[in-house]
mmCIF file of N, CA and C in Angstrom:
data_model
loop_
_atom_site.group_PDB
_atom_site.id
_atom_site.type_symbol
_atom_site.label_atom_id
_atom_site.label_comp_id
_atom_site.label_asym_id
_atom_site.label_seq_id
_atom_site.Cartn_x
_atom_site.Cartn_y
_atom_site.Cartn_z
ATOM 1 N N GLY B 1 115.885 150.555 -65.191
ATOM 2 C CA GLY B 1 115.175 151.811 -66.121
ATOM 3 C C GLY B 1 113.879 150.720 -66.039
ATOM 4 N N GLY B 2 113.023 151.314 -66.999
ATOM 5 C CA GLY B 2 111.650 150.744 -67.172
ATOM 6 C C GLY B 2 110.702 151.251 -67.763
ATOM 7 N N TYR B 3 109.693 150.826 -68.027
ATOM 8 C CA TYR B 3 108.388 151.866 -68.851
ATOM 9 C C TYR B 3 107.515 152.118 -67.948
ATOM 10 N N LEU B 4 106.967 153.552 -67.857
ATOM 11 C CA LEU B 4 106.139 154.197 -67.801
ATOM 12 C C LEU B 4 104.719 154.292 -68.494
ATOM 13 N N ASP B 5 103.321 153.854 -68.296
ATOM 14 C CA ASP B 5 102.142 153.908 -69.319
ATOM 15 C C ASP B 5 101.072 154.396 -68.640
ATOM 16 N N PHE B 6 100.642 155.060 -68.868
ATOM 17 C CA PHE B 6 99.859 155.922 -68.142
ATOM 18 C C PHE B 6 98.151 155.400 -68.938
ATOM 19 N N VAL B 7 97.094 154.963 -68.056
ATOM 20 C CA VAL B 7 96.084 154.310 -68.417
ATOM 21 C C VAL B 7 94.878 154.921 -68.396
ATOM 22 N N ASP B 8 94.036 154.856 -68.764
ATOM 23 C CA ASP B 8 92.816 155.657 -68.389
ATOM 24 C C ASP B 8 92.059 154.664 -67.712
ATOM 25 N N PRO B 9 91.466 154.712 -66.903
ATOM 26 C CA PRO B 9 91.079 153.647 -65.731
ATOM 27 C C PRO B 9 89.085 154.056 -66.015
ATOM 28 N N LYS B 10 88.814 154.859 -67.007
ATOM 29 C CA LYS B 10 87.631 155.153 -66.868
ATOM 30 C C LYS B 10 86.768 153.636 -67.396
ATOM 31 N N ASN B 11 85.704 153.586 -66.649
ATOM 32 C CA ASN B 11 84.949 152.298 -67.133
ATOM 33 C C ASN B 11 85.534 150.613 -66.570
ATOM 34 N N SER B 12 86.689 150.795 -66.332
ATOM 35 C CA SER B 12 87.623 149.717 -66.072
ATOM 36 C C SER B 12 86.437 149.033 -65.207
ATOM 37 N N SER B 13 86.131 149.275 -64.335
ATOM 38 C CA SER B 13 85.247 148.408 -62.919
ATOM 39 C C SER B 13 83.994 147.959 -63.552
ATOM 40 N N ARG B 14 83.580 148.389 -65.166
ATOM 41 C CA ARG B 14 82.111 148.291 -65.173
ATOM 42 C C ARG B 14 82.615 146.971 -66.723
ATOM 43 N N GLU B 15 83.732 147.571 -67.080
ATOM 44 C CA GLU B 15 84.138 146.469 -69.037
ATOM 45 C C GLU B 15 84.250 145.170 -68.198
ATOM 46 N N CYS B 16 83.933 144.547 -68.718
ATOM 47 C CA CYS B 16 84.046 142.566 -68.641
ATOM 48 C C CYS B 16 85.423 142.264 -69.218
ATOM 49 N N ALA B 17 86.428 142.309 -68.523
ATOM 50 C CA ALA B 17 87.548 141.476 -68.778
ATOM 51 C C ALA B 17 87.691 140.507 -69.778
ATOM 52 N N ARG B 18 86.570 139.831 -70.143
ATOM 53 C CA ARG B 18 86.200 138.487 -71.210
ATOM 54 C C ARG B 18 86.010 139.269 -72.593
ATOM 55 N N CYS B 19 84.879 139.910 -72.188
ATOM 56 C CA CYS B 19 83.823 139.907 -73.398
ATOM 57 C C CYS B 19 84.275 141.620 -73.934
ATOM 58 N N HIS B 20 84.497 142.327 -72.997
ATOM 59 C CA HIS B 20 84.596 143.816 -73.103
ATOM 60 C C HIS B 20 83.262 144.779 -73.202
ATOM 61 N N ALA B 21 82.113 144.072 -72.737
ATOM 62 C CA ALA B 21 80.834 144.395 -72.381
ATOM 63 C C ALA B 21 80.661 145.548 -70.952
ATOM 64 N N ILE B 22 80.660 146.947 -71.550
ATOM 65 C CA ILE B 22 80.542 147.568 -70.185
ATOM 66 C C ILE B 22 78.577 148.437 -70.297
ATOM 67 N N ALA B 23 79.028 147.762 -68.590
ATOM 68 C CA ALA B 23 77.446 148.000 -68.704
ATOM 69 C C ALA B 23 77.741 148.492 -67.051
ATOM 70 N N ILE B 24 76.787 149.177 -66.436
ATOM 71 C CA ILE B 24 76.770 150.066 -64.831
ATOM 72 C C ILE B 24 76.083 148.659 -64.671
ATOM 73 N N GLU B 25 75.231 147.676 -64.530
ATOM 74 C CA GLU B 25 74.738 146.265 -64.225
ATOM 75 C C GLU B 25 75.625 145.511 -63.955
ATOM 76 N N ASN B 26 76.937 145.587 -64.077
ATOM 77 C CA ASN B 26 77.854 144.274 -64.298
ATOM 78 C C ASN B 26 78.367 144.173 -62.972
ATOM 79 N N ARG B 27 78.073 145.443 -62.306
ATOM 80 C CA ARG B 27 78.936 145.122 -61.078
ATOM 81 C C ARG B 27 77.672 144.790 -60.105
ATOM 82 N N GLU B 28 77.520 143.516 -59.526
ATOM 83 C CA GLU B 28 76.664 143.140 -58.537
ATOM 84 C C GLU B 28 76.373 143.713 -57.068
ATOM 85 N N SER B 29 78.104 144.045 -56.764
ATOM 86 C CA SER B 29 78.233 144.692 -55.691
ATOM 87 C C SER B 29 79.381 145.174 -55.396
ATOM 88 N N GLN B 30 79.749 145.953 -54.433
ATOM 89 C CA GLN B 30 81.279 146.765 -54.860
ATOM 90 C C GLN B 30 82.231 145.430 -54.937
ATOM 91 N N SER B 31 82.379 143.932 -54.239
ATOM 92 C CA SER B 31 82.936 143.112 -54.480
ATOM 93 C C SER B 31 83.066 141.914 -55.738
ATOM 94 N N LEU B 32 81.546 141.635 -55.937
ATOM 95 C CA LEU B 32 81.599 140.807 -57.241
ATOM 96 C C LEU B 32 81.145 141.659 -58.725
ATOM 97 N N PHE B 33 81.984 140.936 -59.540
ATOM 98 C CA PHE B 33 81.190 141.332 -61.250
ATOM 99 C C PHE B 33 81.033 140.190 -62.080
ATOM 100 N N CYS B 34 79.900 140.337 -62.524
ATOM 101 C CA CYS B 34 78.843 139.526 -63.182
ATOM 102 C C CYS B 34 78.541 140.397 -64.124
ATOM 103 N N CYS B 35 79.145 139.962 -65.393
ATOM 104 C CA CYS B 35 79.069 140.585 -66.630
ATOM 105 C C CYS B 35 77.892 140.039 -67.309
ATOM 106 N N LYS B 36 76.725 141.142 -67.578
ATOM 107 C CA LYS B 36 75.164 140.600 -68.098
ATOM 108 C C LYS B 36 75.075 140.027 -69.281
ATOM 109 N N THR B 37 76.649 140.226 -70.289
ATOM 110 C CA THR B 37 76.323 140.083 -71.468
ATOM 111 C C THR B 37 77.091 138.209 -71.583
ATOM 112 N N CYS B 38 77.852 138.171 -71.390
ATOM 113 C CA CYS B 38 78.508 136.717 -71.378
ATOM 114 C C CYS B 38 78.663 135.688 -70.058
ATOM 115 N N GLY B 39 77.958 136.181 -68.693
ATOM 116 C CA GLY B 39 77.821 135.445 -67.618
ATOM 117 C C GLY B 39 79.197 135.744 -66.624
ATOM 118 N N TYR B 40 80.565 136.321 -67.466
ATOM 119 C CA TYR B 40 81.766 135.787 -66.286
ATOM 120 C C TYR B 40 81.345 136.496 -65.034
ATOM 121 N N GLU B 41 81.761 135.893 -64.118
ATOM 122 C CA GLU B 41 82.003 136.204 -63.174
ATOM 123 C C GLU B 41 82.991 136.186 -61.941
ATOM 124 N N THR B 42 83.431 137.421 -61.441
ATOM 125 C CA THR B 42 85.022 137.343 -60.906
ATOM 126 C C THR B 42 84.541 138.539 -59.537
ATOM 127 N N ASN B 43 86.275 138.356 -59.075
ATOM 128 C CA ASN B 43 85.889 139.200 -57.644
ATOM 129 C C ASN B 43 85.981 141.078 -58.797
ATOM 130 N N ALA B 44 85.457 141.766 -58.261
ATOM 131 C CA ALA B 44 85.231 142.965 -58.994
ATOM 132 C C ALA B 44 86.818 143.918 -59.350
ATOM 133 N N ASP B 45 87.905 143.911 -58.127
ATOM 134 C CA ASP B 45 89.055 144.103 -58.251
ATOM 135 C C ASP B 45 90.006 143.770 -58.987
ATOM 136 N N TYR B 46 89.816 142.492 -58.993
ATOM 137 C CA TYR B 46 90.573 141.780 -60.425
ATOM 138 C C TYR B 46 89.901 141.776 -61.447
ATOM 139 N N ASN B 47 88.893 142.004 -62.118
ATOM 140 C CA ASN B 47 88.499 142.265 -63.192
ATOM 141 C C ASN B 47 89.096 143.644 -63.569
ATOM 142 N N ALA B 48 88.773 144.628 -62.753
ATOM 143 C CA ALA B 48 89.592 146.225 -63.374
ATOM 144 C C ALA B 48 90.892 145.918 -63.339
ATOM 145 N N SER B 49 90.972 145.031 -62.460
ATOM 146 C CA SER B 49 93.128 145.245 -62.145
ATOM 147 C C SER B 49 93.476 144.186 -64.308
ATOM 148 N N ILE B 50 92.625 143.649 -64.536
ATOM 149 C CA ILE B 50 92.847 142.388 -65.805
ATOM 150 C C ILE B 50 92.811 143.819 -66.690
ATOM 151 N N ASN B 51 91.178 144.921 -66.743
ATOM 152 C CA ASN B 51 91.491 145.437 -67.703
ATOM 153 C C ASN B 51 92.367 146.554 -67.752
ATOM 154 N N ILE B 52 92.909 147.081 -66.768
ATOM 155 C CA ILE B 52 93.944 147.961 -66.588
ATOM 156 C C ILE B 52 95.442 147.457 -67.261
ATOM 157 N N PHE B 53 95.525 146.359 -66.419
ATOM 158 C CA PHE B 53 96.861 145.431 -67.244
ATOM 159 C C PHE B 53 96.527 145.705 -68.575
ATOM 160 N N THR B 54 95.199 145.051 -69.451
ATOM 161 C CA THR B 54 95.122 145.108 -70.677
ATOM 162 C C THR B 54 95.513 146.780 -71.524
ATOM 163 N N ARG B 55 94.552 147.241 -71.116
ATOM 164 C CA ARG B 55 94.998 148.452 -71.461
ATOM 165 C C ARG B 55 96.632 149.110 -71.452
ATOM 166 N N GLY B 56 97.257 148.552 -70.615
ATOM 167 C CA GLY B 56 98.599 149.111 -70.610
ATOM 168 C C GLY B 56 99.551 148.306 -71.162
ATOM 169 N N HIS B 57 99.249 146.931 -71.750
ATOM 170 C CA HIS B 57 99.749 145.877 -72.321
ATOM 171 C C HIS B 57 99.601 146.862 -74.286
ATOM 172 N N TRP B 58 98.325 146.909 -74.077
ATOM 173 C CA TRP B 58 98.301 147.638 -75.510
ATOM 174 C C TRP B 58 98.869 148.945 -76.004
ATOM 175 N N GLY B 59 99.202 149.640 -74.760
ATOM 176 C CA GLY B 59 99.826 150.750 -75.136
ATOM 177 C C GLY B 59 101.545 150.486 -75.297
ATOM 178 N N CYS B 60 101.822 149.749 -74.790
ATOM 179 C CA CYS B 60 103.407 149.164 -74.711
ATOM 180 C C CYS B 60 103.507 148.747 -76.231
ATOM 181 N N ALA B 61 102.361 147.725 -76.564
ATOM 182 C CA ALA B 61 102.650 147.026 -77.939
ATOM 183 C C ALA B 61 102.445 148.293 -79.112
ATOM 184 N N SER B 62 101.883 148.937 -78.969
ATOM 185 C CA SER B 62 101.794 150.360 -79.902
ATOM 186 C C SER B 62 103.184 151.306 -79.393
ATOM 187 N N GLY B 63 103.837 151.251 -78.640
ATOM 188 C CA GLY B 63 104.759 152.056 -78.756
ATOM 189 C C GLY B 63 104.416 153.542 -77.930
ATOM 190 N N ASP B 64 103.394 153.192 -77.647
ATOM 191 C CA ASP B 64 103.068 154.848 -76.863
ATOM 192 C C ASP B 64 103.317 154.857 -75.082
ATOM 193 N N VAL B 65 104.379 154.555 -75.050
ATOM 194 C CA VAL B 65 104.884 154.451 -73.599
ATOM 195 C C VAL B 65 106.082 155.255 -73.143
ATOM 196 N N GLU B 66 106.534 155.950 -72.017
ATOM 197 C CA GLU B 66 107.869 156.775 -71.509
ATOM 198 C C GLU B 66 108.566 155.996 -71.300
ATOM 199 N N LEU B 67 109.965 155.977 -71.531
ATOM 200 C CA LEU B 67 110.736 155.146 -70.940
ATOM 201 C C LEU B 67 111.034 155.626 -70.060
ATOM 202 N N ILE B 68 111.777 155.216 -68.920
ATOM 203 C CA ILE B 68 112.162 155.723 -67.686
ATOM 204 C C ILE B 68 113.255 155.326 -67.208
ATOM 205 N N GLU B 69 114.076 156.018 -66.930
ATOM 206 C CA GLU B 69 115.939 155.640 -66.476
ATOM 207 C C GLU B 69 116.401 156.032 -65.193
#
C-alpha cells in the first residue's frame, strides 16, 4: 500500500523553491532556473521537482491524499 497525491504542476517551473516567488523571468533557459527575487540558482528540473514534492508533502500533512492498497 501507499499514498497517492495529485499535485497541480501549474507554475512549478517558474516558482522559486526557496522564496516561492513566481515569475516567467525566473527561467533563464530550458535548463537554468534563476530567481529574480532572491537570486537562488539551480537546475530548472530540480527546482520544479522540489516544488512538486513540497506541494505533495503539504497535501499529505493536511490529510488530502488517497490511500492505495
